[in-house]
Structures are given as C-alpha cells and as structure tokens.
Short mmCIF file of C-alpha atoms and ligand atoms in Angstrom, two decimals:
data_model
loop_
_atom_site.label_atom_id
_atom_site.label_comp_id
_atom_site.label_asym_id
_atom_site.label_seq_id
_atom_site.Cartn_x
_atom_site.Cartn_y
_atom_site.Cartn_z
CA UNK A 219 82.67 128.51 89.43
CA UNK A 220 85.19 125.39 89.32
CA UNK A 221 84.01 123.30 92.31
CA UNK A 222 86.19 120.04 93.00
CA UNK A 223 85.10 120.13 97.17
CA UNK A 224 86.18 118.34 99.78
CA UNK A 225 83.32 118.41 102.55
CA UNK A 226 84.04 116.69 105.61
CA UNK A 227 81.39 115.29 108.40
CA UNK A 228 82.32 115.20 111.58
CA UNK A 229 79.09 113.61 112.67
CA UNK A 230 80.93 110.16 110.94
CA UNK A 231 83.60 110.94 112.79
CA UNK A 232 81.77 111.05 115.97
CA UNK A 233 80.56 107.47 115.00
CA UNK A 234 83.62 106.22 114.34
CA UNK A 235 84.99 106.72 117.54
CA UNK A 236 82.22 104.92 119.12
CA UNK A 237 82.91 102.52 117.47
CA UNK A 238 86.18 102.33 118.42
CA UNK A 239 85.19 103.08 122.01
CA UNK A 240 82.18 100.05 121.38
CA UNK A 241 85.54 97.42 120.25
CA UNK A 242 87.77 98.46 122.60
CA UNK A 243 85.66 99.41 126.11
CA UNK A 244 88.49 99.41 128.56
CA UNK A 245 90.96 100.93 126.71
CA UNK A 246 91.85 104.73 126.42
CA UNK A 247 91.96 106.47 123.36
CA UNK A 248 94.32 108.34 121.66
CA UNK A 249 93.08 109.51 118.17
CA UNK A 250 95.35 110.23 115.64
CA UNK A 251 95.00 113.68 114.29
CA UNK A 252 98.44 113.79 112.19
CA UNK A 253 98.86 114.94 108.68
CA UNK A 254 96.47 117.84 109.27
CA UNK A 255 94.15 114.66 110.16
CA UNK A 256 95.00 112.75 107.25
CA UNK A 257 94.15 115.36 104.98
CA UNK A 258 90.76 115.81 106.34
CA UNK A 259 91.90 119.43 108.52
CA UNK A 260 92.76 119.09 112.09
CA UNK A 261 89.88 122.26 112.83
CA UNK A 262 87.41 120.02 111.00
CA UNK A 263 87.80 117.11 112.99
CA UNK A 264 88.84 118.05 116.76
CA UNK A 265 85.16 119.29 117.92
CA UNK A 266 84.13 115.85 116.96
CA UNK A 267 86.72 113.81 119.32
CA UNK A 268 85.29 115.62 122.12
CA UNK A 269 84.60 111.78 124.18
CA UNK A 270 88.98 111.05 122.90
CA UNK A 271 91.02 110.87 125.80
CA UNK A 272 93.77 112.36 123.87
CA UNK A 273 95.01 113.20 120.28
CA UNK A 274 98.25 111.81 118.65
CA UNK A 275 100.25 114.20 116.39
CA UNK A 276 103.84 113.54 114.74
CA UNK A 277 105.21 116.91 115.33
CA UNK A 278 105.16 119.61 118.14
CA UNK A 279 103.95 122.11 115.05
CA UNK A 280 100.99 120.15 114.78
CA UNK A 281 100.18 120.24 118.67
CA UNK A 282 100.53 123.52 118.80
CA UNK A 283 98.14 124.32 115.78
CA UNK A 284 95.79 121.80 117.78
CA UNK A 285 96.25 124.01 120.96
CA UNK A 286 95.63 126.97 119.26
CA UNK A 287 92.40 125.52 117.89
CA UNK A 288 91.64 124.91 121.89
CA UNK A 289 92.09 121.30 122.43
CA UNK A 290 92.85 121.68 125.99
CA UNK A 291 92.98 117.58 126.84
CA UNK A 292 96.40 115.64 126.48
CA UNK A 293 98.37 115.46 122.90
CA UNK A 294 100.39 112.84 122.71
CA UNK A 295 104.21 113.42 119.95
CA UNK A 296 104.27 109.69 118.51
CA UNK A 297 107.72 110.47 117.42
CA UNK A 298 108.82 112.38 120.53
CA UNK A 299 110.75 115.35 120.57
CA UNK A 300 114.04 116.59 118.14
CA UNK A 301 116.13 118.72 120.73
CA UNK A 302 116.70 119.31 124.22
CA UNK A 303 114.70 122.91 123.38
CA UNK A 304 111.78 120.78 122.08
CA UNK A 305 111.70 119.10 125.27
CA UNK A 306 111.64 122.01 127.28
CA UNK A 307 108.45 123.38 124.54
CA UNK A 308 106.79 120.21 124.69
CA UNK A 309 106.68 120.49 128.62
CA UNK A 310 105.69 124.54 128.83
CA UNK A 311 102.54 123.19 126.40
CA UNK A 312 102.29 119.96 128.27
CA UNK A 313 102.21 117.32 125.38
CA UNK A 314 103.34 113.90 126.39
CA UNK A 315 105.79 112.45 124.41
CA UNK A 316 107.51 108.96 123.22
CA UNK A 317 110.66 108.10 123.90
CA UNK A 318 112.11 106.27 121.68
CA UNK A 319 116.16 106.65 121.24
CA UNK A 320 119.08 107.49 123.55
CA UNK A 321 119.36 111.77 123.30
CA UNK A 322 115.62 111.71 123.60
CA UNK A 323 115.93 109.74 127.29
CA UNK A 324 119.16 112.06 128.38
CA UNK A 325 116.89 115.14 127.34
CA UNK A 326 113.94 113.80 129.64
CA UNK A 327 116.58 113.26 132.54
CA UNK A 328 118.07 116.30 131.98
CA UNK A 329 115.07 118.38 132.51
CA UNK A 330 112.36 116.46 134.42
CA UNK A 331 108.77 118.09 134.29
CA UNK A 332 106.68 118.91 137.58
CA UNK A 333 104.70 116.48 139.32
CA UNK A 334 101.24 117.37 137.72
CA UNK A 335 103.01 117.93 134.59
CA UNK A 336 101.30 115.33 131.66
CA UNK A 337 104.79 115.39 130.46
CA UNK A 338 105.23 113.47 133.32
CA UNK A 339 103.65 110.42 131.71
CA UNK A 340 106.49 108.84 128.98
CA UNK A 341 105.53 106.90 126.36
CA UNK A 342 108.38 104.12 126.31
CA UNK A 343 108.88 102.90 122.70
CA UNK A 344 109.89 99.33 122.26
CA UNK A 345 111.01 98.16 118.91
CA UNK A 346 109.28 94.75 118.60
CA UNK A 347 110.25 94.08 115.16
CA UNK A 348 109.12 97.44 112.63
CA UNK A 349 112.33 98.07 112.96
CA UNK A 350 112.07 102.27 112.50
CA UNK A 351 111.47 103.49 115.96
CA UNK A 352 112.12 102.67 119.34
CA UNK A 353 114.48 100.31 122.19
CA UNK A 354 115.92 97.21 121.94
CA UNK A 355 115.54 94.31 124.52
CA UNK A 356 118.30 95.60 126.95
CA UNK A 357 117.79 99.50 125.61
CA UNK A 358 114.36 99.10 127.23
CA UNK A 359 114.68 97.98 130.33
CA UNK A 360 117.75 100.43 131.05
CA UNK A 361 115.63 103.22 130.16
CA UNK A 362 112.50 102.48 131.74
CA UNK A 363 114.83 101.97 134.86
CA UNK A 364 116.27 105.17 134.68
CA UNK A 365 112.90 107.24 133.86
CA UNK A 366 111.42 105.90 136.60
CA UNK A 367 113.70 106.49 138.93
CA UNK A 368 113.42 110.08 137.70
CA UNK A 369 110.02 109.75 138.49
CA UNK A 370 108.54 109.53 135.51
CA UNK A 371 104.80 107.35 134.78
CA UNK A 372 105.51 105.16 132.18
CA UNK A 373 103.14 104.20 129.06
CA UNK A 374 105.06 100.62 127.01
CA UNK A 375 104.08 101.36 123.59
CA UNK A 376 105.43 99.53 120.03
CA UNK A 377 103.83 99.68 116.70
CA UNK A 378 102.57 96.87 114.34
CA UNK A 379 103.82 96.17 111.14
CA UNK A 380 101.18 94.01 109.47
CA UNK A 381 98.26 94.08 111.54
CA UNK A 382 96.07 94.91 108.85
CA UNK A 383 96.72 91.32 107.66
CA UNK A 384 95.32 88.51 109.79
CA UNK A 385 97.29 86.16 108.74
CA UNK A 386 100.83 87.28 109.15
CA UNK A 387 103.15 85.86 111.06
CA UNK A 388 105.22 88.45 112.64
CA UNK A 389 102.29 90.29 114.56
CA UNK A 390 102.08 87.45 116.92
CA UNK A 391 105.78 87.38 117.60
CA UNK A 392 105.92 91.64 118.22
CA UNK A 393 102.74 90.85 120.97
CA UNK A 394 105.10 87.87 122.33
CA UNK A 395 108.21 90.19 122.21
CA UNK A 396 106.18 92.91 124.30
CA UNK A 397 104.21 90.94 126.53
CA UNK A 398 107.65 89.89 127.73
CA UNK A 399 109.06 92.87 128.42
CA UNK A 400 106.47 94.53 129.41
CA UNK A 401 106.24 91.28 132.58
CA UNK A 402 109.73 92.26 133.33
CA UNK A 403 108.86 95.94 133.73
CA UNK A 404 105.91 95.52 135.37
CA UNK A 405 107.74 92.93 138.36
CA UNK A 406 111.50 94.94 138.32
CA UNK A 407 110.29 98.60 137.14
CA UNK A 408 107.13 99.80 137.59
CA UNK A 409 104.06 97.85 138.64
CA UNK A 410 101.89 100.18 137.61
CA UNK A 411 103.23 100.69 133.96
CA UNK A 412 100.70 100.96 131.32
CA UNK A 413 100.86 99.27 127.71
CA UNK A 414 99.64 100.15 124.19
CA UNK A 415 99.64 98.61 120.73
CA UNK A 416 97.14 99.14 118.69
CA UNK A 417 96.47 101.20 115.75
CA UNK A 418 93.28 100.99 113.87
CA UNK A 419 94.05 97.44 112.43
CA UNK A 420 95.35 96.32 115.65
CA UNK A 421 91.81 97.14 117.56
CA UNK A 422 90.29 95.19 114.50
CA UNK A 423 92.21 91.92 114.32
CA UNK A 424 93.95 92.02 117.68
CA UNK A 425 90.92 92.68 120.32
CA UNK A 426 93.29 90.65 123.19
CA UNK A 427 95.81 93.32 122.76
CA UNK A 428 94.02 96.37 123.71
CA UNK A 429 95.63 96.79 126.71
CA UNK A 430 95.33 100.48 128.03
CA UNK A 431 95.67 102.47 125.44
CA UNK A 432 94.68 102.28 121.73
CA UNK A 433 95.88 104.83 119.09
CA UNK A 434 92.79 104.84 115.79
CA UNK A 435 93.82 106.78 113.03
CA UNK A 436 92.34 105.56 109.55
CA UNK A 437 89.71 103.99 110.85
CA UNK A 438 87.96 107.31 112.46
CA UNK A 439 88.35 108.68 109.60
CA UNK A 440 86.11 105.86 107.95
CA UNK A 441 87.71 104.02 105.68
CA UNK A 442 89.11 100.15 106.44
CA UNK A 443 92.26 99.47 108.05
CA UNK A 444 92.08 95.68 107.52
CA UNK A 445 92.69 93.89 104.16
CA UNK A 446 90.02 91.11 104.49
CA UNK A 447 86.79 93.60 105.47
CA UNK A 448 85.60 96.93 104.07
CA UNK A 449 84.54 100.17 105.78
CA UNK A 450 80.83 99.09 105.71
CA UNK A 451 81.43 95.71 106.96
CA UNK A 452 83.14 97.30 109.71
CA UNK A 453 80.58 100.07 110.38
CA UNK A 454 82.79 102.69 109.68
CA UNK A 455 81.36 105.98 107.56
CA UNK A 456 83.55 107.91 106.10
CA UNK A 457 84.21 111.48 106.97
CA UNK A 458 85.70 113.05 103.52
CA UNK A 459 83.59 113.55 100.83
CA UNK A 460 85.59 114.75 97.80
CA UNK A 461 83.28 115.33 94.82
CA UNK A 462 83.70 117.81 91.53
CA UNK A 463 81.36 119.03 88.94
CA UNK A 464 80.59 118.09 84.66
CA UNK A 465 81.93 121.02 82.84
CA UNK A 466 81.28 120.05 79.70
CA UNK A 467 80.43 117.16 77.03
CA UNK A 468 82.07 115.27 74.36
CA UNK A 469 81.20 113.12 72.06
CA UNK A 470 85.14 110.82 70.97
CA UNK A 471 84.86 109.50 67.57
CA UNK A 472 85.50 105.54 67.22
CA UNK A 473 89.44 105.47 66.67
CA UNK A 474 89.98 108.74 68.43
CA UNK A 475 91.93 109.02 71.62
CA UNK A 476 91.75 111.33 74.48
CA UNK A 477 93.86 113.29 77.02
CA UNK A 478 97.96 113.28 77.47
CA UNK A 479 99.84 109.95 75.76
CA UNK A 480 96.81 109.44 74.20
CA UNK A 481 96.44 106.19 76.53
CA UNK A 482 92.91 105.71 75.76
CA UNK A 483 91.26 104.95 72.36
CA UNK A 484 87.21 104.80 71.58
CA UNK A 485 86.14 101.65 70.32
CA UNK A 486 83.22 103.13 69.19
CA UNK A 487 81.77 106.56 69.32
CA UNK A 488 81.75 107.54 73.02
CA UNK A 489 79.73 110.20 74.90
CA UNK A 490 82.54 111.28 77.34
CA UNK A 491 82.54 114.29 79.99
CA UNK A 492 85.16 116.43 81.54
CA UNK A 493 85.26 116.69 85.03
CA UNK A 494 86.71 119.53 86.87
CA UNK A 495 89.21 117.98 89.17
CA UNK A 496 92.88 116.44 88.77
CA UNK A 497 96.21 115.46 90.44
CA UNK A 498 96.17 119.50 91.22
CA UNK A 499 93.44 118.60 93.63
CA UNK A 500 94.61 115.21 94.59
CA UNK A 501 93.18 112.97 92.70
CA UNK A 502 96.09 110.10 92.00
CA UNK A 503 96.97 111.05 88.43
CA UNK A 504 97.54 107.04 88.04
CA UNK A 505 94.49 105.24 88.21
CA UNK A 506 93.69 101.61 86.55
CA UNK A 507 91.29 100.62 83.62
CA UNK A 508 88.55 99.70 87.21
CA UNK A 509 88.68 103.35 88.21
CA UNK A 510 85.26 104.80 88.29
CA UNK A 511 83.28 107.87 89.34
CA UNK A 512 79.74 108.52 90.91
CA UNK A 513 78.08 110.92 88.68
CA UNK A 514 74.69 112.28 90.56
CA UNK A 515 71.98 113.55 87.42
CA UNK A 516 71.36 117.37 88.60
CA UNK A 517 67.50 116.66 87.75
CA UNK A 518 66.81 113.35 89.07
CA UNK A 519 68.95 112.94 91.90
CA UNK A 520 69.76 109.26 90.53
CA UNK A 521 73.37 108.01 90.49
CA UNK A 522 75.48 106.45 87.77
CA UNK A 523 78.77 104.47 87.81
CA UNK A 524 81.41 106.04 85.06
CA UNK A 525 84.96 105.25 84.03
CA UNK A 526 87.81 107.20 83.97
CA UNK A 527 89.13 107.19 80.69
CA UNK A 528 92.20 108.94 79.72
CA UNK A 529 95.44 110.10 81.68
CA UNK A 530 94.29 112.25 84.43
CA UNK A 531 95.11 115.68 84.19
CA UNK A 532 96.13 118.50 86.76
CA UNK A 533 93.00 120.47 86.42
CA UNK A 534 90.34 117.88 84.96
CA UNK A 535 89.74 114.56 83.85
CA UNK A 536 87.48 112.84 80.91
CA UNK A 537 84.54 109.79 82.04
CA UNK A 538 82.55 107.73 79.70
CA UNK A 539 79.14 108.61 80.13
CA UNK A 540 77.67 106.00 77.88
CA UNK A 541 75.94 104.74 80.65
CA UNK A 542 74.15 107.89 81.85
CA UNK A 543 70.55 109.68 80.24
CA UNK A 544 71.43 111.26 77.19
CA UNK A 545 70.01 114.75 78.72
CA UNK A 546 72.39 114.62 81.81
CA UNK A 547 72.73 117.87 82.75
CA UNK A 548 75.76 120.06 82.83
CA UNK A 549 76.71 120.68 86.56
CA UNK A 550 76.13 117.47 87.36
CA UNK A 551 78.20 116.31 90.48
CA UNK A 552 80.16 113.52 90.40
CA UNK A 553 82.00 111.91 93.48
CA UNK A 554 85.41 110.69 93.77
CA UNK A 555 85.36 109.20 96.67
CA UNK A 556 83.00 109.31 100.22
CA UNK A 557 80.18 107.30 101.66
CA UNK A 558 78.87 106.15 98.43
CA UNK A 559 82.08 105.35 97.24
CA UNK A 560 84.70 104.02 99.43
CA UNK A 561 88.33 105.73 99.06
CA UNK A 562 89.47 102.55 99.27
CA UNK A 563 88.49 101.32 95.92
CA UNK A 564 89.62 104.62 94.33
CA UNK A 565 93.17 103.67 96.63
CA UNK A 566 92.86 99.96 95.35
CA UNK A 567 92.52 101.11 91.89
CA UNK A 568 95.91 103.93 92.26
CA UNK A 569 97.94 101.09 93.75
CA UNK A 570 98.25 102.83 96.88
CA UNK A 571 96.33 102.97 100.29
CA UNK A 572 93.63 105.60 101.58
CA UNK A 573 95.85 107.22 103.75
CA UNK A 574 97.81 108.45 100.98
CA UNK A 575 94.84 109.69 98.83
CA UNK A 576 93.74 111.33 101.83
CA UNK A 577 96.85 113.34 102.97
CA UNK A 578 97.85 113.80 99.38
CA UNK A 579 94.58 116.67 98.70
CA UNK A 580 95.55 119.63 98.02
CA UNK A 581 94.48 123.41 99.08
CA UNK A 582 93.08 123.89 96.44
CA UNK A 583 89.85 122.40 96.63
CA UNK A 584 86.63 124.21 98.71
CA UNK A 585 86.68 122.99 102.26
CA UNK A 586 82.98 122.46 103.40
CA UNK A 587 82.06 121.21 106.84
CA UNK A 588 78.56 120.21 107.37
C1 PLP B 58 99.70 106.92 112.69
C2 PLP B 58 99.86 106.09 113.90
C3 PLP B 58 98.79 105.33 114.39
C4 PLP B 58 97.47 105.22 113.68
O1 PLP B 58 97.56 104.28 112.64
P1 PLP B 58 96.28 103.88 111.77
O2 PLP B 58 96.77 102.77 110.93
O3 PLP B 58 95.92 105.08 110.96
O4 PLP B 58 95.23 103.49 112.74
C5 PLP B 58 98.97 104.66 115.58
N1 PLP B 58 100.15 104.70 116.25
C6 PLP B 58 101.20 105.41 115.80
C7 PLP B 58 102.46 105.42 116.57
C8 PLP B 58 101.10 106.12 114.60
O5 PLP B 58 102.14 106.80 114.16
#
C-alpha cells in the first residue's frame, strides 16, 4: 500500500503550550487553531489545548467545525464577522469576535449580545502599522467609545509585522503606537480594557509585551517562529510528522538524468530511490540542491541523510542513496519533515515558511494520531 502519512502528536502539542504558558505566565492564551490547525487537523489538535483559555479561528466555518468537535471554552474570529447575519450566528454560538472596520462596529451596535454573552467581550483591532486590518488613531478611539457605551468589554488587540526579526525597526514603533492608545483608552474609555499583541514571535522576542492576552500559532505547533533560533533551541517539538515509504531502486548511469526537465544529471553512476510522495501530498514541488530526506533502514533502525535529486513529482520523488548500506531494504521509511527533521529546513530549502508547507498537505495522505 502507498503510504506518504502524516501522523500528528498531540503530546508535543501539549508541551508546546507549556511552554508558551512557562514564557508568558500572566498572560491568557488564545491558541490559534486556523487553517484546519495549520494543516495539522483541528480534531487532532483540540484535546491537546485542553489548559488554552481559548482558540483563535479565521472564519465562523471553522468555529463551528470546532464546536461540533465539542470545544465548549471561548473561540475567538481574528477577522471578525462578514454580515450583520454573521453577527447574529457568531452570538447564538457565542464566539467573540474582532472588530476591526466600520460595518463590523454598526453590526455590533445594532444587535448587542446579553450580558453573560462572551460576545460581549470585543476584540478592538488597532492598525499599528501592518496595514491590512484594523482602526486608525481617531477610528479607534471613536469606536471603543461607542462599544462601550453599548456596554461592551473591550480586548485592544493589533498584529506584528516583523516580530520574528529582532532587529527590525518598525515592531518597536507598532508597541509605541499601541501603548499610546491603549493609555488614552484606558484613562477616557474603559479602565478596565484589556490588551494583546503577540503572536508566537511576539511571546519570543517581545516578553514586555505580553500584556493579557497572547495568540501562539506556529509555535504550538513546533516549529520556530523567530529567524535567529530554531525549534530545538526554543524547546519546541514538533507535532506533524510527515514521512513516506522506498518503493523501489535505481541505479542512474553517469551522464543520465532523471525525472521531468531532466534538471538533474549523474556525475557518476548513482544508486537513487523513488519515494512515494509528491506535490500531490504536499511536498513543495520546488525544493533547492540542500533539500534532503531522513531515510530510516527497515532492519537496523539507523538513519541516513539523502538528497532530493530531480524535479519533484505529483506522486513520487527520486533520492540519492549513495550514502546508505547497499542492502537497504525496500519499505524503508523516509521522513520529510518532523522531530528529526525540522520543517523549517525543508521550508528554508522551498523558499517559503513552515506555515505554508504545513497548510499546503493535502487529503491525500493517511492521517495517524498517536
Ligand atoms: C494567525 C494569527 C496569529 C498566530 O500567528 P503565529 O505567527 O502563527 O504565532 C496571531 N494573531 C492573529 C491575529 C493571527 O491571525
């Protein structure tokens, strides 16, 4: 049977939320579940975010799948609502929601949720320079105004753009931008207002900033959100192990080149193997010359670094097995990407970033929770 598998362990999970909880120990925690949990399966991953305080989805079809699975704590829309009928759903299945543009705040004050509602509790998005979603300067303060006097509980939230890089600039100036604001809510609005900023690379690199509510997603999922520290550094295992089998041998005469555009030429003979996953799975079909596999001998358990040689196919791709006993056996696993080899290099070497490996799987690998 063709076995490319994605197996997912929600035991990491479980430790990466501590250590999210161990970073940031005053802070609630809303853990990102969106994207089907970034690929990883929202049913997979919810029994281990038991000790969350609430989970963060983009859309009300993904809270509803989540409340259908039983999560009965607080979901939190990060992009809000899209209609006065959503509104009126998101309050009869009590998932708080961001506000962040004009029709969303008349649709809130239009229809205002009971007292023990959750939906009671607004998320007030502040646009401290991403530049996608949320209030300006005046836009804020107007609306926090008005949704308080409507009774509304208020949660200041804005969203970095380059906190996964210590060193940039404008990170310090979106804190600066929302500190102030949120002052002039918290003395003219509200004085109990709440505030939160950080995702994953925020709670990393921005520990002063934690405020009262953080929002993980990448980094409970194990892999690093932060470009100057990796996954292990960080004590972060991942979740998603995505692994495939050998289905058969080659051996590519010197000269001879393998797979679509013939990109890849032997410079000598070359014991190769075909592996039984491709792009169909989710495997990037654009990988660099540093792209590499785990292959795990079937007899001896012991583990060998291979290239990937060759375009990457739909349904299978070739690696050079030069380095490997001549008697590996057929059946032989070999791992794209999990604990013992972080999706991040595999991301590094695509040109892309984990997150979009990890969304990008397919259905049709096996799904296997441990
Ligand atoms: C996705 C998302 C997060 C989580 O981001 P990570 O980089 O995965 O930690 C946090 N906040 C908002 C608003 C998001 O949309």
């Amino acid at each position: 049977m063709r076995t490319a598998t994605v197996t997912i362990n929600p035991q990491a999970m479980t430790h990466n939320l501590m250590q999210v909880k161990k970073r940031a120990p005053n802070a609630k925690v809303l853990a990102m579940v969106k994207a089907n949990a970034y690929g990883h399966g929202v049913a997979a991953v919810l029994p281990a975010l038991v000790l969350a305080d609430a989970i963060g989805v983009a859309s009300f079809t993904e809270a509803l799948e989540a409340r259908h699975l039983g999560w009965d704590k607080a979901i939190g829309l990060v992009e809000g609502v899209f209609s006065a009928d959503e509104w009126q759903q998101a309050i009869d299945n009590g998932c708080s929601c961001v506000i962040h543009h004009a029709p969303q705040l008349e649709w809130a004050l239009e229809c205002i949720p009971a007292v023990d509602s959750p939906v009671r509790t607004v998320w007030l998005k502040y646009n401290t320079g991403m530049n996608r979603l949320g209030f300006d300067e005046q836009g804020v303060v107007s609306a926090a105004k008005r949704l308080h006097g409507a009774g509304y509980a208020l949660i200041l939230t804005t969203h970095f753009a380059n906190a996964d890089d210590r060193e940039h600039p404008l990170t310090s100036t979106q804190i600066q931008r929302f500190n102030d604001i949120f002052a002039i809510l918290q003395r003219d609005v509200d004085k109990n207002i709440k505030a939160s900023l950080c995702n994953s690379a925020g709670i990393v690199n921005y520990p002063d900033s934690h405020c009262d509510w953080v929002r993980p997603g990448i980094m409970l999922y194990g892999s690093s959100p932060v470009t100057d520290q990796s996954a292990s550094e960080l004590n972060l295992q991942a979740v998603m192990d995505f692994s495939a089998q050998i289905m058969a041998f080659q051996t590519v005469k010197q000269g001879a080149t393998i797979g679509y555009g013939s990109r890849w030429s032997a410079e000598e003979d070359t014991r190769t193997a075909l592996v039984s996953v491709g792009y169909g799975d989710g495997y990037p079909r654009v990988v660099n010359n540093d792209a590499h596999v785990n292959v795990v001998d079937a007899l001896t358990k012991d583990s060998y670094t291979c290239p990937v040689i060759g375009r990457v196919a739909m349904d299978m791709l070739v690696i050079d097995v030069s380095s490997t006993p001549i008697d590996l056996a057929l059946d032989s696993e070999v791992i794209l990407w999990g604990a013992a080899l972080p999706v991040d290099d595999v991301a590094q070497h695509a040109g892309t970033i984990s997150y979009e490996l990890l969304c990008r799987l397919s259905n049709r690998p096996l799904r296997v929770i441990v």
